[in-house]
Short mmCIF file of C-alpha atoms and ligand atoms in Angstrom, two decimals:
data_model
loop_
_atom_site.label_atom_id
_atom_site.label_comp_id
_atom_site.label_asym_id
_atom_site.label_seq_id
_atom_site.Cartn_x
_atom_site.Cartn_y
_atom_site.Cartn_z
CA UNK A 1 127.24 78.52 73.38
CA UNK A 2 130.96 77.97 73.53
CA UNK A 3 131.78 79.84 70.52
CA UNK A 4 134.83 82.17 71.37
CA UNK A 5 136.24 78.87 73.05
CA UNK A 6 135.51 76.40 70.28
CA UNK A 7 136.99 79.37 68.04
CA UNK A 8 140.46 79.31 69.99
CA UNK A 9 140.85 75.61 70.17
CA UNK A 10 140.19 75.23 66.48
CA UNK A 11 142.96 77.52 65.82
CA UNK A 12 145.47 76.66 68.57
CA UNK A 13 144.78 72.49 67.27
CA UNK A 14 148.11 71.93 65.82
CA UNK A 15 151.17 71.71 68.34
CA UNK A 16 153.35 74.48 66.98
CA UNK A 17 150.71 77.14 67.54
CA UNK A 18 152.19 79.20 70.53
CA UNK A 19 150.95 82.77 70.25
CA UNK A 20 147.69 83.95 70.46
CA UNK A 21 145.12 82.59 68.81
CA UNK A 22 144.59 85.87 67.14
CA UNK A 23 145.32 89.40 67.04
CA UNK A 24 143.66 91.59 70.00
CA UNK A 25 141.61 93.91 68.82
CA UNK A 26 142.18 97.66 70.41
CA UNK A 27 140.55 97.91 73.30
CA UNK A 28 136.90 98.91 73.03
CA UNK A 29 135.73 101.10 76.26
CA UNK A 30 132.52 100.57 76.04
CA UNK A 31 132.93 96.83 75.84
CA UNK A 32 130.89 94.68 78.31
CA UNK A 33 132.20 91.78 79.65
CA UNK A 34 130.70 88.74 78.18
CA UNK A 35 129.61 86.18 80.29
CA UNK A 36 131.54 81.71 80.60
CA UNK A 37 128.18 80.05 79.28
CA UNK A 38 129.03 77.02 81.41
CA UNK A 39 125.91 75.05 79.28
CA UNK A 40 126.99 73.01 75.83
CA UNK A 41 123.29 73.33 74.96
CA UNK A 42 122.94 76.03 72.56
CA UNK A 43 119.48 76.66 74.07
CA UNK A 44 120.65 76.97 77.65
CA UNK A 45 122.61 80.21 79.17
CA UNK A 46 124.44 78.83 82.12
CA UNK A 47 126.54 81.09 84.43
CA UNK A 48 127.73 81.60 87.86
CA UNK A 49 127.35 85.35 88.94
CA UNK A 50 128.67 86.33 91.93
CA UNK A 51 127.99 90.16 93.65
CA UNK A 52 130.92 90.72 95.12
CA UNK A 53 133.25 94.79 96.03
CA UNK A 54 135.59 95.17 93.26
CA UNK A 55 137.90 98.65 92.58
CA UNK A 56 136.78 100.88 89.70
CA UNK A 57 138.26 104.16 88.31
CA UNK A 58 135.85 106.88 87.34
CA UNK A 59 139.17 108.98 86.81
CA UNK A 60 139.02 110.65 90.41
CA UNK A 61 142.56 110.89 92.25
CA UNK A 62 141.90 107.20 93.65
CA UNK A 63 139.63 104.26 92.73
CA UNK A 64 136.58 103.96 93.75
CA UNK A 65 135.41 100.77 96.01
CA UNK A 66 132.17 99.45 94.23
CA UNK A 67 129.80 96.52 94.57
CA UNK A 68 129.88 94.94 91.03
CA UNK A 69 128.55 91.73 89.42
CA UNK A 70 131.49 89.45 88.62
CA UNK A 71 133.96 92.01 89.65
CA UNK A 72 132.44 94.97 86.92
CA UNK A 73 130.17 97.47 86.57
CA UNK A 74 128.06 97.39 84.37
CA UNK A 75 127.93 93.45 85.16
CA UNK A 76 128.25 91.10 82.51
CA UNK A 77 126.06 91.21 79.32
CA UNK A 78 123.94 88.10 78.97
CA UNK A 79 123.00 87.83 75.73
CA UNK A 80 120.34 85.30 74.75
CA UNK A 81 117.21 84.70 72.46
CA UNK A 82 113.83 84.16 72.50
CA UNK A 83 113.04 80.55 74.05
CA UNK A 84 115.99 79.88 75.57
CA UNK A 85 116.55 78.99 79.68
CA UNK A 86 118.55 81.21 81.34
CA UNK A 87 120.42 79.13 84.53
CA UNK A 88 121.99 81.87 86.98
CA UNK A 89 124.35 80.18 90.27
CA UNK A 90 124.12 83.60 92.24
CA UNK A 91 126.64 83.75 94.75
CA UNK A 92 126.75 86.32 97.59
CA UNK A 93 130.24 88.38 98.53
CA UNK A 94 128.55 91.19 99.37
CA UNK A 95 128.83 92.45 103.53
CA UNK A 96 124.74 92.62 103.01
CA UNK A 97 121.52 90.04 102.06
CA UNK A 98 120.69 90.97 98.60
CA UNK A 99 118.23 89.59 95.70
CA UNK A 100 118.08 89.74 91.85
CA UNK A 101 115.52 91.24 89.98
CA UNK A 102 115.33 90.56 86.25
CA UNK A 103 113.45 93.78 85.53
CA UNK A 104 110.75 93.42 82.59
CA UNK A 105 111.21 89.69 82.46
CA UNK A 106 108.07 87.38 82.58
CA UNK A 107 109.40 84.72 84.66
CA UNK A 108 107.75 82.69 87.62
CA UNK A 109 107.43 84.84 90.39
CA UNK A 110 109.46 82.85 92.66
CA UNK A 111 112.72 84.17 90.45
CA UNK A 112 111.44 87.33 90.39
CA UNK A 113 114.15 88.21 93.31
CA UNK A 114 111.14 90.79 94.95
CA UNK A 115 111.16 90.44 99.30
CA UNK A 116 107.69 89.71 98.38
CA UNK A 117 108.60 85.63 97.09
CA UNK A 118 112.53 85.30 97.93
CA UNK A 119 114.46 85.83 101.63
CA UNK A 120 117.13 87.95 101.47
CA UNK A 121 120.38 86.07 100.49
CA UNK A 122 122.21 86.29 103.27
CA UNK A 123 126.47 87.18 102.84
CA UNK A 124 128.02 84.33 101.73
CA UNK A 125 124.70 82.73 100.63
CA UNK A 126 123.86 81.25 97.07
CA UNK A 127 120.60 80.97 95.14
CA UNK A 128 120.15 79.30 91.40
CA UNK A 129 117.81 81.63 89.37
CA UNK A 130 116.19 79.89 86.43
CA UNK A 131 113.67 81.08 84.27
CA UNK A 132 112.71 80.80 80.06
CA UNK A 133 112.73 84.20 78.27
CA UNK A 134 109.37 84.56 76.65
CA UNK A 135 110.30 87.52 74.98
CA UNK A 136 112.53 89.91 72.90
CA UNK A 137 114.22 92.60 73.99
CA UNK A 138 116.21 94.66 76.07
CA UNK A 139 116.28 93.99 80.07
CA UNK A 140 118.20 94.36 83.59
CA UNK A 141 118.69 92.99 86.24
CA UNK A 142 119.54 94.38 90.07
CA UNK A 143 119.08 93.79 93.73
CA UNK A 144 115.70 94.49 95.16
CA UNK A 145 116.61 95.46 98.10
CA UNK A 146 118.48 98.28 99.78
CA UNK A 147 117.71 99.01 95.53
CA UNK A 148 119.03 102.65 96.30
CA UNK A 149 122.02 101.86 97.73
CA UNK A 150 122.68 98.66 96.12
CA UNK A 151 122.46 99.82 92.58
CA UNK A 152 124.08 103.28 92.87
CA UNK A 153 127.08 101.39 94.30
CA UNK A 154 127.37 99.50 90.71
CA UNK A 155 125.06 96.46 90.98
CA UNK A 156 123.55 96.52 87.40
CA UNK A 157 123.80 94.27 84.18
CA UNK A 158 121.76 93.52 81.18
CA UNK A 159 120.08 91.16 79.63
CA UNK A 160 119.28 91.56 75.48
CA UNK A 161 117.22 89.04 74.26
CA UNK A 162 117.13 88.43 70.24
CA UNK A 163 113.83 87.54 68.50
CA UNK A 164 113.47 85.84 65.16
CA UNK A 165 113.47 89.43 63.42
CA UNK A 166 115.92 91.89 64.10
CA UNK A 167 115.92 94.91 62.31
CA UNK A 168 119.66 95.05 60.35
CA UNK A 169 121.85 98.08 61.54
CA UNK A 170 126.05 98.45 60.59
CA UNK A 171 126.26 98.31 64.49
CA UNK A 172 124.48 97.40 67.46
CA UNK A 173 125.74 99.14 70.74
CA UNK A 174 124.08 98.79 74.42
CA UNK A 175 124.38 101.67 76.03
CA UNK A 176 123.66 101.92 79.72
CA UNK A 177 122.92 105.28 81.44
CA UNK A 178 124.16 106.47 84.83
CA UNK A 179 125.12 109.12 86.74
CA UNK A 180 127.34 108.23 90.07
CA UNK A 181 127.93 111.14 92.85
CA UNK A 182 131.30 110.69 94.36
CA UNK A 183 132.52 111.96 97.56
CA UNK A 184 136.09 114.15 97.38
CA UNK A 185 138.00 110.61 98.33
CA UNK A 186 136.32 109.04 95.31
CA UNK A 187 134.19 107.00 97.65
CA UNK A 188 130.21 106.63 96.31
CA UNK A 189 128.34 109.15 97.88
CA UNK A 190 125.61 106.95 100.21
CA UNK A 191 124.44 110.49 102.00
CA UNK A 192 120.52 111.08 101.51
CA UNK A 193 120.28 114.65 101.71
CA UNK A 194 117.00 116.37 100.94
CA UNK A 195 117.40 117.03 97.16
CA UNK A 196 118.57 113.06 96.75
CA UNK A 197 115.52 112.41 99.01
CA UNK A 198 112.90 114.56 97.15
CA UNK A 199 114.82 113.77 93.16
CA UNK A 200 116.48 110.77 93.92
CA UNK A 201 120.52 110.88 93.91
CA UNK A 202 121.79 111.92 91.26
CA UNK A 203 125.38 112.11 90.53
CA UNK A 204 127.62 114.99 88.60
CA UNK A 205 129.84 112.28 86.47
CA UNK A 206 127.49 110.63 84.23
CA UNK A 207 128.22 107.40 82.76
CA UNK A 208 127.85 105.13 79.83
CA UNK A 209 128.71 101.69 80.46
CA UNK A 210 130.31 102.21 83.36
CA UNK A 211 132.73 105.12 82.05
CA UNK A 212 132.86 109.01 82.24
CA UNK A 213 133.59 111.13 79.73
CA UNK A 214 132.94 107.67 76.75
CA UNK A 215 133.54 108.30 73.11
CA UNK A 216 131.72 105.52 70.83
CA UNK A 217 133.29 105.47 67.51
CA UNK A 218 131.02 104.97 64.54
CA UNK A 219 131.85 105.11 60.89
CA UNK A 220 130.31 108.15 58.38
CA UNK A 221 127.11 107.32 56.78
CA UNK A 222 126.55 103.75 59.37
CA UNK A 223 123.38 102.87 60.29
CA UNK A 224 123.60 102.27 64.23
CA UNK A 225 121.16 100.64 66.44
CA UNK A 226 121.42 101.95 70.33
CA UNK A 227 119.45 99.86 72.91
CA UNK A 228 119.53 102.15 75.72
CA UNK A 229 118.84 101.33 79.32
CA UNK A 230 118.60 104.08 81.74
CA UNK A 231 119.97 102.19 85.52
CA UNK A 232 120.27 105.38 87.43
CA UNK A 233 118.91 105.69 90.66
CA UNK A 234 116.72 109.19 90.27
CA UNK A 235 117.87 110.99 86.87
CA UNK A 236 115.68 111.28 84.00
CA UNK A 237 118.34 111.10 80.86
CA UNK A 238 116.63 113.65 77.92
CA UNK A 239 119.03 112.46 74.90
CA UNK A 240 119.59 114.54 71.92
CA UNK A 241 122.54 113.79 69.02
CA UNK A 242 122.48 117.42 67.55
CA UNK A 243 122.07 117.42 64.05
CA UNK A 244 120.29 114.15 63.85
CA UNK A 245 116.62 112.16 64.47
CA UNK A 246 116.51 109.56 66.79
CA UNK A 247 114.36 106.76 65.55
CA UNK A 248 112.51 105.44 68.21
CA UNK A 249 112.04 101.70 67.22
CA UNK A 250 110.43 100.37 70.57
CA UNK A 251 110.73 100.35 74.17
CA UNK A 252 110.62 97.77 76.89
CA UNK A 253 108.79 94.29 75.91
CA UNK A 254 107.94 96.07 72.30
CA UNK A 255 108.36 97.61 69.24
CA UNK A 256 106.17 100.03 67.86
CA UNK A 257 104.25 99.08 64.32
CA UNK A 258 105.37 102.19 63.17
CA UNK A 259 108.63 103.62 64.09
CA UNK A 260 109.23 107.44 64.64
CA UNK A 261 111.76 110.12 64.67
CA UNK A 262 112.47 112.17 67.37
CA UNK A 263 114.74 115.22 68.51
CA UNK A 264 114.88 114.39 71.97
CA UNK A 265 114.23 110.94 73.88
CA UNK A 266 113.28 110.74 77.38
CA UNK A 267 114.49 107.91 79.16
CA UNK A 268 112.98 107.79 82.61
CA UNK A 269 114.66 104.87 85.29
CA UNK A 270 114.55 101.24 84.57
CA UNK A 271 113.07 102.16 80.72
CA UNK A 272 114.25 100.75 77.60
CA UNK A 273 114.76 102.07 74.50
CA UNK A 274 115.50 100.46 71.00
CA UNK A 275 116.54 103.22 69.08
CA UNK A 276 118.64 103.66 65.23
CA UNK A 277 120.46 106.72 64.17
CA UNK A 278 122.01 107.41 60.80
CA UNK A 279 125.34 109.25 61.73
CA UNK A 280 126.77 111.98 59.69
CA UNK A 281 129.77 114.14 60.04
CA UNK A 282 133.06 114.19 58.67
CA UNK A 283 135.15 111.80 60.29
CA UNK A 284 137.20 112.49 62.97
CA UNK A 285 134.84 115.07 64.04
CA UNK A 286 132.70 114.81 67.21
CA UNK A 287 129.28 114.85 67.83
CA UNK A 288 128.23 115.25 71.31
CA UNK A 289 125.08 113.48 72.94
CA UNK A 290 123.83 115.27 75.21
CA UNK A 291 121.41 115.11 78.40
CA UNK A 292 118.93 118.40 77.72
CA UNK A 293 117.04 119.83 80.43
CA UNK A 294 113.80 118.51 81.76
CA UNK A 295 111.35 119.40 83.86
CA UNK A 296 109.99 116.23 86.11
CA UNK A 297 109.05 118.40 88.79
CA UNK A 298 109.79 120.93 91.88
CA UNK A 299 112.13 123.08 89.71
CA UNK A 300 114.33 120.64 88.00
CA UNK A 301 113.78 121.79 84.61
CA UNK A 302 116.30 124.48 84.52
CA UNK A 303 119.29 122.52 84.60
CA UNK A 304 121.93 123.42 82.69
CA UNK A 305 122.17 120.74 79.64
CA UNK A 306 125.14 118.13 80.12
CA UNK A 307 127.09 116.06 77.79
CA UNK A 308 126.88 112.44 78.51
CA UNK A 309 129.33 110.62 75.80
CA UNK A 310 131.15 111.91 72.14
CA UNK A 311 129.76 109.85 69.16
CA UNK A 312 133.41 109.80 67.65
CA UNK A 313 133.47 109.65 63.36
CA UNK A 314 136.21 107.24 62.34
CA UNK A 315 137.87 107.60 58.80
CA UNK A 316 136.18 103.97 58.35
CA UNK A 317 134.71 103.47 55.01
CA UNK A 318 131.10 104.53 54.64
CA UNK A 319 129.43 101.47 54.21
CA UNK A 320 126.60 101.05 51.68
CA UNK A 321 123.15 102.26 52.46
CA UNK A 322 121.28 100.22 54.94
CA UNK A 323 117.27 100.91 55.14
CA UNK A 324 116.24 102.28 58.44
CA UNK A 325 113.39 100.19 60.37
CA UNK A 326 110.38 101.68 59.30
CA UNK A 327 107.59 99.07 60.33
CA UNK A 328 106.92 96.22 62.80
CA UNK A 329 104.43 93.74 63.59
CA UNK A 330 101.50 95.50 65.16
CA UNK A 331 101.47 94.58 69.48
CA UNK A 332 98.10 92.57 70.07
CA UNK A 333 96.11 95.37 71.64
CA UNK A 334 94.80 94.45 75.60
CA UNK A 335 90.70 94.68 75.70
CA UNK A 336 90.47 97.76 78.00
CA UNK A 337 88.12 96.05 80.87
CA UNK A 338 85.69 98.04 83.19
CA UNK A 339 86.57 99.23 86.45
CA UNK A 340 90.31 99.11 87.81
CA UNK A 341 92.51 99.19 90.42
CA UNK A 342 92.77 102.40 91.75
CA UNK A 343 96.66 103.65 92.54
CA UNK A 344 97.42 107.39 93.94
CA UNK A 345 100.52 108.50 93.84
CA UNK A 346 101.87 111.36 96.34
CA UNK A 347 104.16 113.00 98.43
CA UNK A 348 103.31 114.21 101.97
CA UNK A 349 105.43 115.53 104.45
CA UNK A 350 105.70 114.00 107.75
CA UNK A 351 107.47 116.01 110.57
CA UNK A 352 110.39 117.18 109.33
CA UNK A 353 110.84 113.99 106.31
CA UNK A 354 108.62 113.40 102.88
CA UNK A 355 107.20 110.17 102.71
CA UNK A 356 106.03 108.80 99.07
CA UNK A 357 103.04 107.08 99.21
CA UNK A 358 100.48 104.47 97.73
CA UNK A 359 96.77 105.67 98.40
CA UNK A 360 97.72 107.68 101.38
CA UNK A 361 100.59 105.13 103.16
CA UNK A 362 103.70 103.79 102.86
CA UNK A 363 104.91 100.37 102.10
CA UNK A 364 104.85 98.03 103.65
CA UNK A 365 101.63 99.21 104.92
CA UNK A 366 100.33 99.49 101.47
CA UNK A 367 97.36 97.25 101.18
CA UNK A 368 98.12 94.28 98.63
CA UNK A 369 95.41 94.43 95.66
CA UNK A 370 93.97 90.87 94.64
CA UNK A 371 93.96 89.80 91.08
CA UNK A 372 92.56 86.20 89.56
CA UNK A 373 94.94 84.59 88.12
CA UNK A 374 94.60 84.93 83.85
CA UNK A 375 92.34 88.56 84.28
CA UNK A 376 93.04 91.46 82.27
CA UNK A 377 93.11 94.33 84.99
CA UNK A 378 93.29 98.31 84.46
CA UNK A 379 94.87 100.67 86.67
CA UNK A 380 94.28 103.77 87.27
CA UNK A 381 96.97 105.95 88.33
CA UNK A 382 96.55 109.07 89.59
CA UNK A 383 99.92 111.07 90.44
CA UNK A 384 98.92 113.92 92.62
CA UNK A 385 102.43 114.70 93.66
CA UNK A 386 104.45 117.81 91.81
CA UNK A 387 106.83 115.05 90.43
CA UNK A 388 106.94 112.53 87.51
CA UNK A 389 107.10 109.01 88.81
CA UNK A 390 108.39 106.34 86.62
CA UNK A 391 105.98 103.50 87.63
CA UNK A 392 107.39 100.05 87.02
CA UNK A 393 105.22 96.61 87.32
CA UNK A 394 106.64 93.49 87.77
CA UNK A 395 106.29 90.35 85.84
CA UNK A 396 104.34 91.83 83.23
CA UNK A 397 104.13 93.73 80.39
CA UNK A 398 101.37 96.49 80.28
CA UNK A 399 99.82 98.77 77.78
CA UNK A 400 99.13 102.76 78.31
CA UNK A 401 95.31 103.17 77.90
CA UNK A 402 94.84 106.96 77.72
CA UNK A 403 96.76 110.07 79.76
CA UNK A 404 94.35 112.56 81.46
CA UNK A 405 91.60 110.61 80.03
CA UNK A 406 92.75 111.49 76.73
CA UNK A 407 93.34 108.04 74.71
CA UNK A 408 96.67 107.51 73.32
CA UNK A 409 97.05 107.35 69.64
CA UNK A 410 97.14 104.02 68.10
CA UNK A 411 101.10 104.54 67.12
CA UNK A 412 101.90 104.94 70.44
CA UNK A 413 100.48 100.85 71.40
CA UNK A 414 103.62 98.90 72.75
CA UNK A 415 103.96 96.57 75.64
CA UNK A 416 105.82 98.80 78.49
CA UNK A 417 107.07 97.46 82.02
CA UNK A 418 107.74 101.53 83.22
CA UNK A 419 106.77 104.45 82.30
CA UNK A 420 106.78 108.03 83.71
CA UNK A 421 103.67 109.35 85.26
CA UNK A 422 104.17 113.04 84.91
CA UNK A 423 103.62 115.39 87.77
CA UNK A 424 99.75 116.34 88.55
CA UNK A 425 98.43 113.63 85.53
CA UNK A 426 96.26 110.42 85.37
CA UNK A 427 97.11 107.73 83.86
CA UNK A 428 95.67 104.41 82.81
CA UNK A 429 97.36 101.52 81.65
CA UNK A 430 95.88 97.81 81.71
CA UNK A 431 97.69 94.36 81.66
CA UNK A 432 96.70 90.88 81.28
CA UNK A 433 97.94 88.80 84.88
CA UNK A 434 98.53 85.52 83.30
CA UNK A 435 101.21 84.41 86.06
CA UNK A 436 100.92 84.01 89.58
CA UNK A 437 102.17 85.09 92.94
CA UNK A 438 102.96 88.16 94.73
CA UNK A 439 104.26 91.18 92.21
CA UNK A 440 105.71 94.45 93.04
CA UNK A 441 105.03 97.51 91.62
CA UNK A 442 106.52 100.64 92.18
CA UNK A 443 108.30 104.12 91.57
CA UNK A 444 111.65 103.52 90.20
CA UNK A 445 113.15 106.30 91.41
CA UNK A 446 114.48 103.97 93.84
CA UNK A 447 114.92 106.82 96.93
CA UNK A 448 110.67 107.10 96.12
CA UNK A 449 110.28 102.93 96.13
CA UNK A 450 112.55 102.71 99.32
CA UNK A 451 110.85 105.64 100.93
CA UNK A 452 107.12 104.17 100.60
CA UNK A 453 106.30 104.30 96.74
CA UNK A 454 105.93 100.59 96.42
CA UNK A 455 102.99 97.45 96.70
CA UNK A 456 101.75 94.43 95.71
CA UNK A 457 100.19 92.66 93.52
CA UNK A 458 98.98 89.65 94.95
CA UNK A 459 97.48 87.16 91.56
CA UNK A 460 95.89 83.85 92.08
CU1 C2O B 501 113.85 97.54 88.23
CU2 C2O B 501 111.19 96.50 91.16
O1 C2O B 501 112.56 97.07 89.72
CU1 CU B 502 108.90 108.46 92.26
#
């Protein structure tokens, strides 16, 4: 996959070429980096990644000193397809042991970077991650461990995964969501004070690929796909592009058979969404999108609604008419088996601090459930707590059965890795646990995982 290298060389062959291979195009904000594939095999992505504290300005009087993934944040942008091994020589700089986790990926659960298969990788310490991607889509990867502090300092990249059928869109943009609280001296904020304890932290300066206050410029009339990744450690990000329907192509591991078109999107923590918008204005206007109010619990739904980015209208040429995605494959519904495994989810003061907790305790004491390796498993979740929970499950991709015993409508059938629980609700999803080993699952607000909300999933 050396194509922007073969592409130089070709041009630079003859002896007399001494500029630039070719004209630089204006720098694009909302760029992310690329990775070196160091593999000539077109089916292998090789690549040394190395966490490591870099400098980054989020426009505060000085920079800020954050933990990156080859010196940026987001980290670099793997981009792969379906099939293909992914080869990762993971390098240590940080002052801490960290991990990877390749969030939504079905990989062998030794490279699932959980403390529940992999030691910590000590400072200075190297481990090779290698794993096939079985699937399409859109997926991230961060440290699992110290996850709350780790990733709000900037550890964070994607992965997007092409299948054999994308839909066709003018552009494709990956857009990840954050928010980042910053101290006066433009330090990251690493206090836990009771709100960031109860909500997770959430910062005032919200980001989109790393940078406040982003404009992504889009022609009149263009068809643009969005595949939207929400990294932030506790906000819930409630899009809406005024003036226009989001279509909501899939999520996570999936794509919905058919497509449909929203106002608002709710992207909980660690979700996915594959979305395409048809953008109108006159150009040079712009359109804001903007994070709307929403209530996940103990008051937070009267927040005041923010902007997150500018969708900027060039003077571009609208291009002709591209269809929107209106249908997909159907996702091979899981048999909904008896019985289940039977997860509460809650918040209970202790003393003076809340603890989040797993059928009445807090990991690590959380009891591991047992699985057989190749059984398709329900589970039965049952948030009793007066806050949504986004509950993410390791290593495999799982299907919402019904909500509040209600069963969901057959539109709504797509393979999901996390999804929000919403306060004082049941829910019941089911999965099919064709791998084995020891898999987390867990609320991704990470202050909630960190502070108890977390277990295992032990299949053989
Ligand atoms: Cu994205 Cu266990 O997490
Ligand atoms: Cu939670």
């Amino acid at each position: 996959m050396h194509a922007t290298l073969a592409a130089a060389l070709t041009v630079c062959a003859l002896s007399s070429c001494v500029s630039s291979p070719s004209t630089p195009a204006p720098a694009d904000p909302l760029a992310l980096r690329a990775v070196e594939d160091l593999s000539p095999d077109p089916g292998v992505l090789e690549l040394d990644l190395e966490a490591r504290e870099t400098e980054k300005s989020y426009g505060a009087a000085s920079p800020t000193r954050v933990w990156s993934y080859n010196g940026s944040v987001p980290g670099p942008l793997l981009d792969a397809k379906v099939g293909d091994r992914v080869v990762v020589h993971f390098k240590n700089s940080l002052p801490e042991p960290t991990t990877i986790h390749w969030h939504g990926i079905r990989l062998p659960a030794a490279m699932d970077g959980s403390l529940a298969m992999q030691d910590p990788i000590p400072p200075g310490g190297t481990f090779e991650y290698a794993f096939t991607l079985k699937d399409a889509g859109l997926f991230w990867f961060h440290p699992h461990m110290r996850s709350d502090i780790q990733v709000q300092k900037g550890l964070y990249g994607v992965i997007r995964v092409r299948g054999a059928d994308e839909p066709a869109a003018d552009v494709e943009r990956v857009l990840v969501l954050d928010d980042i609280r910053l101290a006066a001296d433009g330090t990251v904020s690493e206090t836990l004070d009771d709100t960031s304890k109860m909500m997770g932290r959430e910062g005032k300066t919200l980001l989109v690929n790393g940078v406040p206050n982003a404009r992504l410029s889009l022609a009149p009339g263009s068809l643009a796909r969005l595949r939207i990744v929400n990294v932030a450690n506790g906000r819930f990000f409630n899009l809406r592009l005024p003036g226009h329907k989001l279509r909501v192509l899939g999520t996570d591991g999936g794509h919905f058979a058919k497509p449909r078109d929203v106002d608002t999107l709710l992207v909980s923590p660690g979700e996915r969404y594959d979305v395409m918008v048809r953008v109108e204005g006159a150009a040079g206007s712009e359109i804001p999108l903007v994070n709307e109010a929403y209530d996940r619990g103990h008051e937070s739904g009267g927040a005041a609604p923010m902007e997150i980015m500018r969708v900027a209208l060039s003077s571009e040429a609208r291009p002709a008419e591209l269809p929107m995605a209106a249908a997909f494959p159907e996702t091979a519904r899981l048999a909904d088996p008896s019985g289940g495994l039977a997860v509460t989810l809650d918040e209970i003061l202790r003393g003076e601090d809340v603890i989040f907790t797993i059928n009445g305790k807090a990991f690590p004491d959380v009891p591991p459930f047992a699985v057989k390796l190749g059984e398709t498993k329900a589970i039965d979740i049952d948030n009793k707590s007066e806050m949504d929970h986004p509950f993410h499950l390791h290593g495999f991709f799982f299907q919402v059965v019904s909500r509040d015993g209600v069963a969901v409508a057959p539109d709504e059938l797509v393979d999901k890795d996390t999804v929000v629980v919403r306060a004082k609700s049941k829910m019941r999803i089911v999965a099919r646990f064709d791998e084995a080993g020891k898999w987390m699952y867990h609320c991704h607000i990470l202050e909630h995982g960190e502070a108890g909300m977390m277990g295992e999933i032990h299949v053989e």
